[in-house]
C-alpha cells in the first residue's frame, strides 16, 4: 500500500495481476517499492536534520523548518514573503506571524521592504545565522555533492525529470483530491 499499488503491493488484493503475475512485473513492483522506500527514508532523514538543526540552535522544530525555508529561498534568489512561508510550513497567517516574531527576536531573521509595493514584506536571514547554518549543513552539502558526482549529467537530468514528475503529481493530489483533508473514508 505504501507505493500506491494496493493492499498486496502489486495492484490488487490477491487477485488477477497480483501475486500470480509473471516474474518481470513482480521485479518491477519491487523496484518501485524500493524507490518509494528510498524517497520516504530520505524525507525522514531530511526532517531529522532539520530537527537536529533546531536543537543545535535551541529552537522549536517548526521555527527551524521555517528558518531553513527562508535560507533556501534566499539561496535560490527568490526570498519569501510571510504569506509564501506560511504555505511552505503549513501554518496559518497568524501562527506564521508569531513564529516570525520569535525568529526576529532571536536575531535569526529580518523583515525588509524591497518591493516597489511597500506593503510587501521580504524575509531575509540575519547576517549572524547564515554562517551557523553553513557550519551545520556544510557536511550534508559536501556529502550530497560527492554522492551526486557518481552519476553522469544525463542520469542527473533523468533524476530531475523523475523528481519533477513526482512533485507535480503530489501538487495535483494536494490541490485536488486532498484539498479538504483527504478523500472520503470508506464506510465501515
Backbone as ProteinMPNN parsed JSONL, in Angstrom:
{"seq_chain_A": "XXXXXXXXXXXXXXXXXXXXXXXXXXXXXXXXXXXXXXXXXXXXXXXXXXXXXXXXXXXXXXXXXXXXXXXXXXXXXXXXXXXXXXXXXXXXXXXXXXXXXXXXXXXXXXXXXXXXXXXXXXXXXXXXXXXXXXXXXXXXXXXXXXXXXXXXXXXXXXXXXXXXXXXXXXXXXXXXXXXXXXXXXXXX", "coords_chain_A": {"N_chain_A": [[0.823, -1.184, 0.0], [2.101, 1.127, 0.457], [3.284, 2.16, -1.819], [1.24, 2.908, -3.373], [0.146, 0.922, -4.89], [-1.631, -0.948, -3.926], [-3.28, -3.281, -1.685], [-1.777, -5.673, -1.626], [0.617, -4.749, -2.516], [1.073, -4.95, -5.18], [-0.978, -4.194, -6.799], [-3.501, -5.295, -6.604], [-5.629, -6.925, -4.235], [-4.622, -9.937, -3.709], [-5.596, -10.824, -6.211], [-6.27, -11.078, -9.775], [-3.375, -10.331, -11.614], [-2.005, -9.747, -9.383], [-0.356, -11.382, -6.929], [0.102, -13.532, -8.59], [1.311, -12.703, -10.939], [3.533, -12.56, -13.816], [7.095, -13.059, -13.322], [8.692, -10.813, -14.138], [7.071, -8.528, -13.913], [6.635, -8.552, -11.175], [9.223, -8.087, -10.247], [9.548, -5.498, -11.166], [7.612, -4.167, -9.642], [8.751, -4.511, -7.127], [11.062, -2.99, -7.449], [9.928, -0.437, -7.776], [8.77, -0.208, -5.244], [11.137, -0.132, -3.728], [12.27, 2.282, -4.599], [10.297, 4.098, -3.727], [10.439, 3.588, -0.975], [13.051, 4.469, -0.535], [12.804, 7.215, -1.149], [11.016, 7.98, 0.853], [12.548, 7.404, 3.134], [14.687, 9.168, 2.714], [13.311, 11.603, 2.946], [12.512, 11.406, 5.632], [15.023, 11.398, 6.868], [15.908, 13.95, 6.138], [14.064, 15.499, 7.505], [14.874, 14.813, 10.068], [17.434, 15.977, 10.085], [16.67, 18.66, 10.066], [15.318, 18.754, 12.521], [17.457, 18.293, 14.267], [19.009, 20.511, 13.675], [17.335, 22.44, 14.713], [17.475, 21.79, 17.475], [20.186, 22.251, 17.854], [20.319, 25.0, 17.502], [18.669, 25.73, 19.529], [15.952, 26.011, 19.072], [12.398, 25.635, 18.419], [11.206, 22.9, 16.462], [9.502, 23.608, 14.331], [10.074, 26.32, 14.028], [12.739, 26.159, 13.216], [12.397, 24.762, 10.814], [11.053, 26.705, 9.347], [13.042, 28.659, 9.263], [14.991, 27.3, 7.759], [13.595, 27.149, 5.338], [13.495, 29.882, 4.695], [16.239, 30.475, 4.408], [16.872, 28.708, 2.288], [15.232, 29.695, 0.222], [16.376, 32.216, -0.119], [18.916, 31.408, -1.031], [18.163, 30.427, -3.482], [17.61, 32.713, -4.794], [15.111, 33.817, -4.559], [13.654, 35.218, -2.31], [11.364, 34.748, 0.439], [8.004, 35.845, 1.152], [6.011, 36.588, 4.066], [3.489, 35.352, 3.639], [4.016, 33.429, 1.677], [5.888, 31.852, 3.05], [4.213, 30.885, 5.032], [2.617, 29.129, 3.539], [4.587, 27.29, 2.806], [5.381, 26.105, 5.221], [3.058, 25.199, 6.22], [1.338, 26.644, 8.027], [-1.063, 28.773, 9.658], [-1.725, 32.228, 8.819], [-1.663, 33.792, 11.113], [-0.291, 32.148, 12.98], [2.126, 31.977, 11.653], [2.954, 34.635, 11.775], [3.47, 34.895, 14.527], [5.525, 33.002, 14.798], [7.475, 34.214, 13.132], [7.972, 36.506, 14.6], [9.224, 35.399, 16.846], [11.562, 34.329, 15.619], [12.699, 36.683, 14.673], [13.123, 38.129, 17.061], [15.006, 36.452, 18.187], [17.102, 37.05, 16.644], [17.552, 35.81, 14.214], [16.309, 36.313, 11.769], [15.418, 38.972, 9.482], [13.0, 41.413, 8.572], [12.245, 42.927, 5.573], [11.516, 45.644, 3.293], [11.488, 45.445, 0.158], [10.249, 45.604, -2.253], [8.652, 47.558, -4.825], [6.096, 47.938, -4.133], [5.318, 48.884, -1.148], [3.94, 47.547, 0.779], [4.605, 44.92, 0.672], [6.358, 42.487, 2.35], [9.603, 41.212, 2.762], [11.352, 38.331, 3.663], [14.404, 37.816, 5.224], [17.451, 36.16, 6.062], [19.345, 36.772, 8.995], [22.571, 38.391, 9.24], [24.139, 36.977, 11.098], [23.137, 34.366, 11.28], [23.492, 32.888, 8.934], [26.291, 31.963, 8.685], [26.267, 30.101, 10.772], [24.294, 28.302, 9.945], [25.524, 27.374, 7.642], [27.734, 26.12, 8.762], [26.466, 24.041, 10.107], [24.987, 22.655, 8.065], [26.962, 22.241, 6.194], [28.597, 19.767, 6.093], [26.558, 18.024, 5.257], [25.868, 19.109, 2.724], [28.312, 18.776, 1.371], [28.629, 15.955, 1.382], [26.353, 15.193, -0.051], [26.915, 16.338, -2.535], [29.189, 14.848, -3.215], [28.037, 12.296, -3.414], [26.259, 12.683, -5.559], [28.046, 13.207, -7.586], [28.826, 10.799, -8.568], [27.193, 10.149, -10.62], [26.281, 10.476, -14.055], [25.863, 13.488, -16.073], [23.61, 13.093, -17.687], [22.193, 11.132, -16.295], [21.618, 12.535, -13.957], [19.961, 14.481, -15.043], [17.788, 12.862, -15.76], [17.0, 12.048, -13.194], [16.189, 14.535, -12.221], [13.98, 15.015, -13.899], [12.357, 12.857, -13.15], [11.94, 13.37, -10.375], [10.696, 15.851, -10.639], [8.339, 15.085, -11.934], [7.199, 13.473, -9.929], [6.838, 15.44, -7.964], [5.025, 17.252, -9.228], [2.864, 15.547, -9.491], [2.247, 15.054, -6.785], [1.642, 17.708, -6.019], [-0.655, 18.151, -7.566], [-2.373, 16.202, -6.466], [-2.595, 17.178, -3.821], [-3.798, 19.629, -4.312], [-6.212, 18.897, -5.392], [-7.651, 16.098, -4.928], [-6.961, 15.947, -2.189], [-7.498, 18.375, -1.116], [-9.36, 19.195, 0.823], [-8.498, 17.873, 3.084], [-8.454, 15.158, 2.542], [-9.495, 12.112, 0.825], [-12.9, 10.895, 0.96], [-13.516, 8.781, 3.654], [-13.861, 5.206, 3.42], [-16.974, 3.489, 3.936], [-17.648, 1.763, 7.019]], "CA_chain_A": [[0.0, 0.0, 0.0], [2.957, 2.29, 0.587], [3.631, 2.715, -3.115], [0.025, 3.223, -4.09], [-0.232, -0.176, -5.762], [-2.746, -1.707, -3.386], [-3.101, -3.991, -0.434], [-0.7, -6.656, -1.706], [1.83, -4.115, -3.008], [1.212, -5.178, -6.613], [-2.074, -3.609, -7.552], [-4.784, -5.833, -6.192], [-5.561, -7.796, -3.065], [-4.617, -11.356, -4.06], [-6.427, -11.113, -7.377], [-5.569, -11.098, -11.054], [-2.31, -9.328, -11.751], [-1.379, -9.547, -8.084], [0.733, -12.285, -6.577], [0.354, -14.531, -9.613], [1.808, -12.088, -12.168], [4.858, -13.055, -14.228], [8.213, -12.58, -12.513], [9.18, -9.491, -14.534], [6.207, -7.499, -13.33], [6.897, -8.549, -9.738], [10.516, -7.408, -10.037], [9.307, -4.067, -11.379], [6.894, -3.688, -8.463], [9.73, -4.456, -6.034], [11.92, -1.813, -7.697], [9.137, 0.752, -7.452], [8.705, -0.167, -3.781], [12.444, 0.291, -3.218], [12.411, 3.719, -4.869], [9.404, 4.814, -2.812], [11.028, 3.458, 0.364], [14.213, 5.353, -0.507], [12.339, 8.604, -1.076], [10.445, 8.183, 2.191], [13.666, 7.43, 4.088], [15.402, 10.427, 2.519], [12.478, 12.641, 3.557], [12.599, 11.262, 7.088], [16.36, 11.854, 7.268], [15.964, 15.403, 5.999], [13.307, 16.01, 8.649], [15.73, 14.647, 11.244], [18.455, 17.027, 10.011], [16.026, 19.911, 10.483], [15.074, 18.657, 13.969], [18.744, 18.471, 14.955], [19.366, 21.919, 13.487], [16.529, 23.156, 15.706], [18.068, 21.553, 18.796], [21.506, 22.9, 17.832], [20.087, 26.436, 17.674], [17.778, 25.965, 20.664], [14.66, 26.439, 18.532], [11.357, 24.645, 18.168], [11.44, 22.339, 15.13], [8.762, 24.39, 13.333], [10.84, 27.554, 13.808], [13.917, 25.794, 12.431], [11.938, 24.44, 9.457], [10.789, 27.991, 8.695], [14.34, 29.277, 9.02], [15.585, 26.574, 6.632], [12.879, 27.593, 4.135], [13.938, 31.253, 4.405], [17.61, 30.366, 3.905], [16.842, 28.05, 0.988], [14.651, 30.627, -0.755], [17.42, 33.216, -0.404], [19.93, 30.749, -1.854], [17.601, 30.269, -4.825], [17.391, 34.041, -5.362], [13.68, 34.123, -4.505], [13.278, 35.285, -0.891], [9.952, 34.538, 0.736], [7.148, 36.752, 1.903], [5.372, 35.815, 5.138], [2.402, 34.517, 3.11], [4.619, 32.269, 0.992], [6.439, 31.0, 4.103], [3.065, 30.243, 5.659], [2.276, 27.993, 2.681], [5.685, 26.315, 2.797], [5.456, 25.388, 6.505], [1.687, 24.784, 6.546], [0.812, 27.322, 9.207], [-1.962, 29.893, 9.379], [-1.004, 33.505, 8.781], [-1.456, 34.221, 12.496], [0.778, 31.334, 13.569], [3.363, 32.377, 10.974], [3.349, 35.938, 12.325], [4.057, 34.635, 15.848], [6.795, 32.328, 14.53], [8.425, 35.206, 12.615], [8.343, 37.374, 15.719], [10.216, 34.658, 17.638], [12.817, 34.27, 14.866], [13.246, 38.037, 14.626], [13.615, 38.439, 18.399], [16.201, 35.639, 18.421], [18.157, 37.569, 15.784], [17.789, 34.903, 13.094], [15.782, 36.863, 10.515], [14.99, 40.372, 9.412], [11.938, 41.677, 7.597], [12.591, 44.118, 4.794], [10.548, 46.078, 2.272], [12.326, 45.585, -1.026], [9.398, 45.751, -3.418], [8.115, 48.899, -5.07], [4.885, 47.934, -3.328], [5.86, 48.931, 0.211], [3.193, 46.646, 1.664], [5.183, 43.585, 0.557], [7.468, 42.221, 3.273], [10.512, 40.157, 2.333], [12.048, 37.705, 4.786], [15.832, 37.573, 4.996], [18.203, 35.655, 7.212], [20.229, 37.784, 9.563], [23.975, 38.085, 8.922], [24.73, 36.05, 12.049], [22.632, 32.991, 11.206], [23.988, 32.179, 7.739], [27.492, 31.153, 8.966], [25.9, 28.981, 11.633], [23.593, 27.33, 9.102], [26.529, 26.777, 6.758], [28.531, 25.202, 9.578], [25.663, 22.858, 10.401], [24.615, 21.932, 6.858], [28.12, 22.059, 5.32], [28.889, 18.351, 5.848], [25.446, 17.474, 4.472], [26.023, 19.566, 1.338], [29.504, 18.141, 0.798], [28.369, 14.531, 1.151], [25.375, 15.071, -1.13], [27.636, 16.642, -3.78], [30.022, 13.674, -3.503], [27.161, 11.202, -3.847], [25.716, 13.008, -6.879], [29.14, 13.209, -8.558], [28.971, 9.447, -9.098], [26.237, 9.98, -11.707], [26.531, 11.295, -15.244], [24.895, 14.583, -16.25], [22.371, 12.561, -18.258], [21.459, 10.475, -15.214], [21.105, 13.6, -13.089], [18.829, 15.074, -15.755], [16.665, 11.926, -15.614], [16.54, 12.168, -11.806], [15.445, 15.8, -12.133], [12.688, 14.804, -14.546], [11.612, 11.933, -12.302], [11.507, 14.084, -9.169], [9.735, 16.868, -11.082], [7.07, 14.398, -12.17], [6.64, 13.113, -8.62], [6.391, 16.659, -7.283], [3.801, 17.773, -9.847], [1.806, 14.608, -9.142], [1.857, 15.347, -5.401], [0.994, 19.03, -6.011], [-2.009, 17.982, -8.102], [-3.157, 15.484, -5.459], [-2.875, 18.072, -2.695], [-4.693, 20.696, -4.765], [-7.499, 18.36, -5.819], [-8.232, 15.045, -4.095], [-6.679, 16.131, -0.765], [-7.67, 19.79, -0.797], [-10.129, 19.354, 2.063], [-8.014, 16.95, 4.103], [-8.294, 13.801, 2.03], [-10.697, 11.526, 0.252], [-13.916, 10.435, 1.911], [-13.189, 7.418, 4.133], [-14.874, 4.202, 3.063], [-17.917, 3.126, 5.003], [-17.183, 0.56, 7.759]], "C_chain_A": [[0.869, 1.25, 0.0], [3.297, 2.932, -0.747], [2.405, 3.047, -3.943], [-0.471, 2.089, -4.972], [-1.403, -0.986, -5.208], [-2.352, -2.491, -2.155], [-1.931, -4.957, -0.5], [0.605, -6.055, -2.208], [2.012, -4.274, -4.503], [0.066, -4.589, -7.413], [-3.433, -4.101, -7.108], [-4.579, -6.718, -4.965], [-5.741, -9.238, -3.501], [-5.51, -11.704, -5.248], [-5.595, -11.117, -8.639], [-4.541, -9.977, -11.134], [-1.592, -9.082, -10.448], [-0.224, -10.503, -7.895], [1.061, -13.284, -7.685], [0.855, -13.94, -10.932], [3.154, -12.678, -12.548], [5.966, -12.369, -13.449], [8.703, -11.194, -12.868], [8.372, -8.369, -13.919], [6.418, -7.411, -11.825], [8.203, -7.837, -9.424], [10.355, -5.908, -10.206], [8.593, -3.449, -10.173], [7.84, -3.561, -7.276], [10.639, -3.244, -6.215], [11.185, -0.523, -7.369], [9.014, 0.9, -5.939], [10.021, 0.342, -3.195], [12.67, 1.774, -3.443], [11.541, 4.519, -3.898], [9.924, 4.747, -1.378], [12.232, 4.391, 0.503], [13.821, 6.816, -0.398], [11.776, 8.911, 0.307], [11.553, 8.276, 3.244], [14.469, 8.716, 3.95], [14.621, 11.576, 3.158], [12.545, 12.6, 5.077], [13.958, 11.741, 7.591], [16.478, 13.368, 7.174], [15.2, 16.07, 7.148], [14.144, 15.911, 9.925], [16.86, 15.669, 11.251], [17.877, 18.351, 10.501], [15.761, 19.898, 11.988], [16.368, 18.884, 14.748], [19.266, 19.894, 14.809], [18.62, 22.765, 14.514], [17.144, 23.009, 17.092], [19.407, 22.273, 18.911], [21.385, 24.405, 18.054], [19.235, 26.758, 18.897], [16.413, 26.47, 20.231], [13.666, 25.285, 18.535], [11.558, 24.149, 16.74], [10.685, 23.089, 14.036], [9.496, 25.684, 13.013], [12.067, 27.263, 12.935], [13.522, 25.453, 10.995], [11.652, 25.723, 8.682], [12.099, 28.692, 8.357], [15.047, 28.614, 7.837], [14.908, 26.999, 5.325], [13.317, 29.001, 3.723], [15.34, 31.233, 3.811], [17.638, 29.769, 2.501], [16.312, 29.0, -0.088], [15.654, 31.724, -1.119], [18.487, 32.637, -1.321], [19.46, 30.595, -3.297], [17.335, 31.614, -5.505], [15.93, 34.465, -5.371], [13.224, 34.18, -3.057], [11.766, 35.262, -0.699], [9.292, 35.752, 1.359], [6.579, 35.937, 3.061], [4.263, 34.893, 4.622], [2.96, 33.263, 2.438], [5.244, 31.308, 2.018], [5.322, 30.223, 4.786], [2.637, 29.01, 4.87], [3.326, 26.894, 2.791], [5.757, 25.507, 4.085], [4.081, 24.975, 7.035], [1.186, 25.333, 7.872], [-0.167, 28.405, 8.766], [-1.145, 31.178, 9.356], [-0.732, 34.016, 10.199], [-0.319, 33.463, 13.177], [2.124, 31.69, 12.941], [3.86, 33.707, 11.516], [4.013, 35.764, 13.691], [5.426, 33.978, 15.699], [7.85, 33.341, 14.057], [8.873, 36.173, 13.708], [9.401, 36.702, 16.586], [11.566, 34.636, 16.927], [13.496, 35.643, 14.8], [13.832, 38.429, 15.987], [14.876, 37.66, 18.747], [17.375, 36.111, 17.562], [18.469, 36.703, 14.578], [17.303, 35.434, 11.753], [15.559, 38.355, 10.64], [13.887, 40.459, 8.371], [12.303, 42.968, 6.89], [11.451, 44.449, 3.842], [11.35, 46.434, 1.03], [11.529, 45.847, -2.286], [8.991, 47.212, -3.606], [6.779, 49.058, -4.363], [5.33, 47.806, -1.872], [5.088, 48.058, 1.196], [3.807, 45.252, 1.691], [6.402, 43.472, 1.467], [8.277, 41.057, 2.724], [11.254, 39.64, 3.562], [13.48, 37.395, 4.387], [16.44, 36.981, 6.253], [19.094, 36.779, 7.716], [21.677, 37.414, 9.238], [24.591, 37.045, 9.862], [24.291, 34.608, 11.894], [23.207, 32.222, 10.025], [25.267, 31.387, 8.023], [27.195, 29.949, 9.855], [25.194, 27.893, 10.833], [24.582, 26.63, 8.172], [27.402, 25.794, 7.53], [27.764, 23.908, 9.847], [25.421, 22.018, 9.151], [25.778, 21.702, 5.894], [28.451, 20.6, 5.054], [27.799, 17.664, 5.015], [25.63, 17.836, 2.993], [27.205, 18.893, 0.656], [29.241, 16.676, 0.463], [27.362, 14.322, 0.022], [26.052, 15.34, -2.48], [28.516, 15.463, -4.187], [29.171, 12.524, -4.037], [26.642, 11.455, -5.261], [26.792, 12.974, -7.957], [29.358, 11.832, -9.178], [28.074, 9.204, -10.316], [26.555, 10.93, -12.858], [25.528, 12.443, -15.316], [23.561, 14.094, -16.818], [21.523, 11.869, -17.181], [20.86, 11.508, -14.271], [19.894, 14.266, -13.736], [17.598, 14.17, -15.65], [16.099, 11.956, -14.19], [15.707, 13.439, -11.634], [14.055, 15.651, -12.729], [11.789, 13.924, -13.684], [11.066, 12.647, -11.066], [10.51, 15.181, -9.508], [8.358, 16.269, -11.323], [6.415, 14.004, -10.851], [6.095, 14.346, -7.904], [5.107, 17.196, -7.898], [2.614, 16.849, -9.577], [1.304, 14.874, -7.724], [1.145, 16.698, -5.305], [-0.45, 18.918, -6.489], [-2.899, 17.246, -7.099], [-3.55, 16.401, -4.311], [-3.877, 19.154, -3.08], [-6.085, 20.183, -5.096], [-8.061, 17.356, -4.82], [-8.043, 15.279, -2.595], [-6.861, 17.575, -0.312], [-8.371, 20.01, 0.543], [-9.748, 18.321, 3.11], [-7.838, 15.528, 3.63], [-9.581, 13.279, 1.442], [-11.672, 11.104, 1.355], [-13.572, 9.019, 2.342], [-14.269, 6.441, 3.694], [-15.766, 3.904, 4.252], [-17.42, 1.863, 5.695], [-17.904, -0.694, 7.344]], "O_chain_A": [[0.419, 2.318, -0.414], [3.572, 4.131, -0.8], [2.531, 3.43, -5.106], [-1.421, 2.276, -5.732], [-2.1, -1.651, -5.975], [-1.234, -2.376, -1.651], [-1.166, -5.062, 0.459], [1.604, -6.766, -2.319], [2.999, -3.789, -5.055], [0.169, -4.505, -8.637], [-4.422, -3.378, -7.231], [-3.474, -7.195, -4.707], [-6.866, -9.714, -3.647], [-6.115, -12.777, -5.275], [-4.366, -11.155, -8.586], [-4.81, -8.832, -10.77], [-0.655, -8.285, -10.405], [0.771, -10.441, -8.618], [2.165, -13.825, -7.724], [0.822, -14.627, -11.954], [3.847, -13.237, -11.698], [5.804, -11.245, -12.975], [9.103, -10.45, -11.972], [8.929, -7.373, -13.456], [6.385, -6.319, -11.257], [8.29, -7.078, -8.459], [10.961, -5.131, -9.469], [8.93, -2.347, -9.74], [7.741, -2.607, -6.503], [10.952, -2.551, -5.248], [11.752, 0.381, -6.755], [9.139, 2.004, -5.409], [10.018, 1.154, -2.27], [13.206, 2.457, -2.571], [11.998, 5.503, -3.315], [9.859, 5.735, -0.646], [12.41, 5.028, 1.541], [14.432, 7.573, 0.356], [12.033, 9.978, 0.865], [11.501, 9.124, 4.135], [14.889, 9.295, 4.952], [15.203, 12.425, 3.834], [12.625, 13.641, 5.73], [14.041, 12.411, 8.62], [17.084, 13.999, 8.04], [15.642, 17.082, 7.693], [14.123, 16.815, 10.76], [17.214, 16.182, 12.312], [18.521, 19.075, 11.261], [15.954, 20.911, 12.659], [16.376, 19.58, 15.764], [19.898, 20.421, 15.725], [19.185, 23.683, 15.109], [17.315, 23.998, 17.804], [19.72, 22.842, 19.957], [22.231, 25.015, 18.707], [19.093, 27.925, 19.264], [15.786, 27.263, 20.934], [14.042, 24.118, 18.64], [12.034, 24.902, 15.891], [11.185, 23.196, 12.916], [9.539, 26.103, 11.857], [12.388, 28.032, 12.029], [14.234, 25.814, 10.058], [11.971, 25.818, 7.497], [12.239, 29.258, 7.273], [15.638, 29.301, 7.004], [15.584, 27.187, 4.314], [13.488, 29.276, 2.535], [15.598, 31.905, 2.813], [18.346, 30.267, 1.626], [16.88, 29.094, -1.177], [15.765, 32.112, -2.282], [18.915, 33.289, -2.273], [20.268, 30.628, -4.225], [16.89, 31.656, -6.652], [15.551, 35.374, -6.11], [12.49, 33.301, -2.607], [11.002, 35.697, -1.56], [9.941, 36.574, 2.006], [6.657, 34.709, 3.038], [4.113, 33.775, 5.114], [2.429, 32.167, 2.617], [5.139, 30.09, 1.87], [5.473, 29.038, 5.081], [2.332, 27.97, 5.453], [2.992, 25.711, 2.86], [6.152, 24.341, 4.056], [3.957, 24.468, 8.15], [0.682, 24.598, 8.721], [-0.103, 28.891, 7.636], [-0.005, 31.207, 9.82], [0.316, 34.61, 10.452], [0.512, 34.058, 13.863], [3.146, 31.702, 13.626], [5.064, 33.889, 11.697], [5.014, 36.419, 13.979], [6.375, 34.349, 16.388], [8.986, 33.321, 14.53], [10.026, 36.604, 13.729], [10.36, 37.344, 17.013], [12.599, 34.891, 17.547], [14.721, 35.741, 14.863], [14.92, 39.001, 16.051], [15.717, 38.139, 19.506], [18.501, 35.64, 17.724], [19.535, 36.839, 13.978], [17.828, 35.048, 10.708], [15.517, 38.918, 11.734], [13.846, 39.683, 7.416], [12.629, 43.971, 7.525], [10.547, 43.644, 3.619], [11.824, 47.558, 0.871], [12.093, 46.276, -3.293], [8.99, 47.995, -2.657], [6.372, 50.172, -4.032], [5.681, 46.714, -1.427], [5.536, 47.851, 2.324], [3.564, 44.484, 2.622], [7.348, 44.254, 1.368], [7.724, 40.05, 2.281], [11.722, 40.418, 4.392], [13.733, 36.789, 3.345], [16.0, 37.265, 7.367], [19.537, 37.63, 6.945], [21.975, 36.247, 8.987], [25.484, 36.305, 9.45], [25.002, 33.704, 12.333], [23.389, 31.008, 10.117], [25.335, 30.221, 7.636], [27.81, 28.894, 9.7], [25.461, 26.705, 11.017], [24.479, 25.425, 7.946], [27.769, 24.744, 7.001], [28.337, 22.818, 9.819], [25.625, 20.805, 9.171], [25.603, 21.034, 4.875], [28.576, 20.214, 3.891], [28.097, 16.821, 4.17], [25.555, 16.97, 2.121], [27.111, 18.488, -0.503], [29.594, 16.212, -0.621], [27.496, 13.389, -0.769], [25.786, 14.64, -3.457], [28.585, 15.115, -5.366], [29.55, 11.86, -5.001], [26.592, 10.532, -6.074], [26.484, 12.736, -9.125], [30.014, 11.72, -10.214], [28.185, 8.167, -10.97], [27.037, 12.043, -12.649], [24.467, 12.383, -14.695], [22.505, 14.622, -16.47], [20.299, 12.003, -17.159], [19.717, 11.366, -13.836], [18.915, 14.578, -13.057], [16.484, 14.663, -15.47], [14.885, 11.897, -13.994], [14.659, 13.425, -10.989], [13.069, 16.1, -12.145], [10.605, 14.212, -13.511], [9.881, 12.542, -10.751], [9.574, 15.42, -8.745], [7.34, 16.861, -10.967], [5.209, 14.182, -10.678], [5.018, 14.3, -7.31], [4.185, 17.56, -7.168], [1.482, 17.316, -9.448], [0.098, 14.916, -7.481], [0.153, 16.822, -4.588], [-1.356, 19.51, -5.902], [-4.054, 17.626, -6.904], [-4.702, 16.403, -3.877], [-4.71, 19.551, -2.265], [-7.044, 20.955, -5.084], [-8.86, 17.722, -3.958], [-8.882, 14.852, -1.802], [-6.415, 17.944, 0.774], [-8.008, 20.91, 1.3], [-10.577, 17.935, 3.934], [-7.126, 14.756, 4.272], [-10.63, 13.916, 1.543], [-11.302, 10.979, 2.522], [-13.359, 8.147, 1.499], [-15.444, 6.798, 3.606], [-15.369, 4.047, 5.408], [-16.84, 0.989, 5.052], [-17.624, -1.77, 7.872]]}, "name": "protein", "num_of_chains": 1, "seq": "XXXXXXXXXXXXXXXXXXXXXXXXXXXXXXXXXXXXXXXXXXXXXXXXXXXXXXXXXXXXXXXXXXXXXXXXXXXXXXXXXXXXXXXXXXXXXXXXXXXXXXXXXXXXXXXXXXXXXXXXXXXXXXXXXXXXXXXXXXXXXXXXXXXXXXXXXXXXXXXXXXXXXXXXXXXXXXXXXXXXXXXXXXXX"}
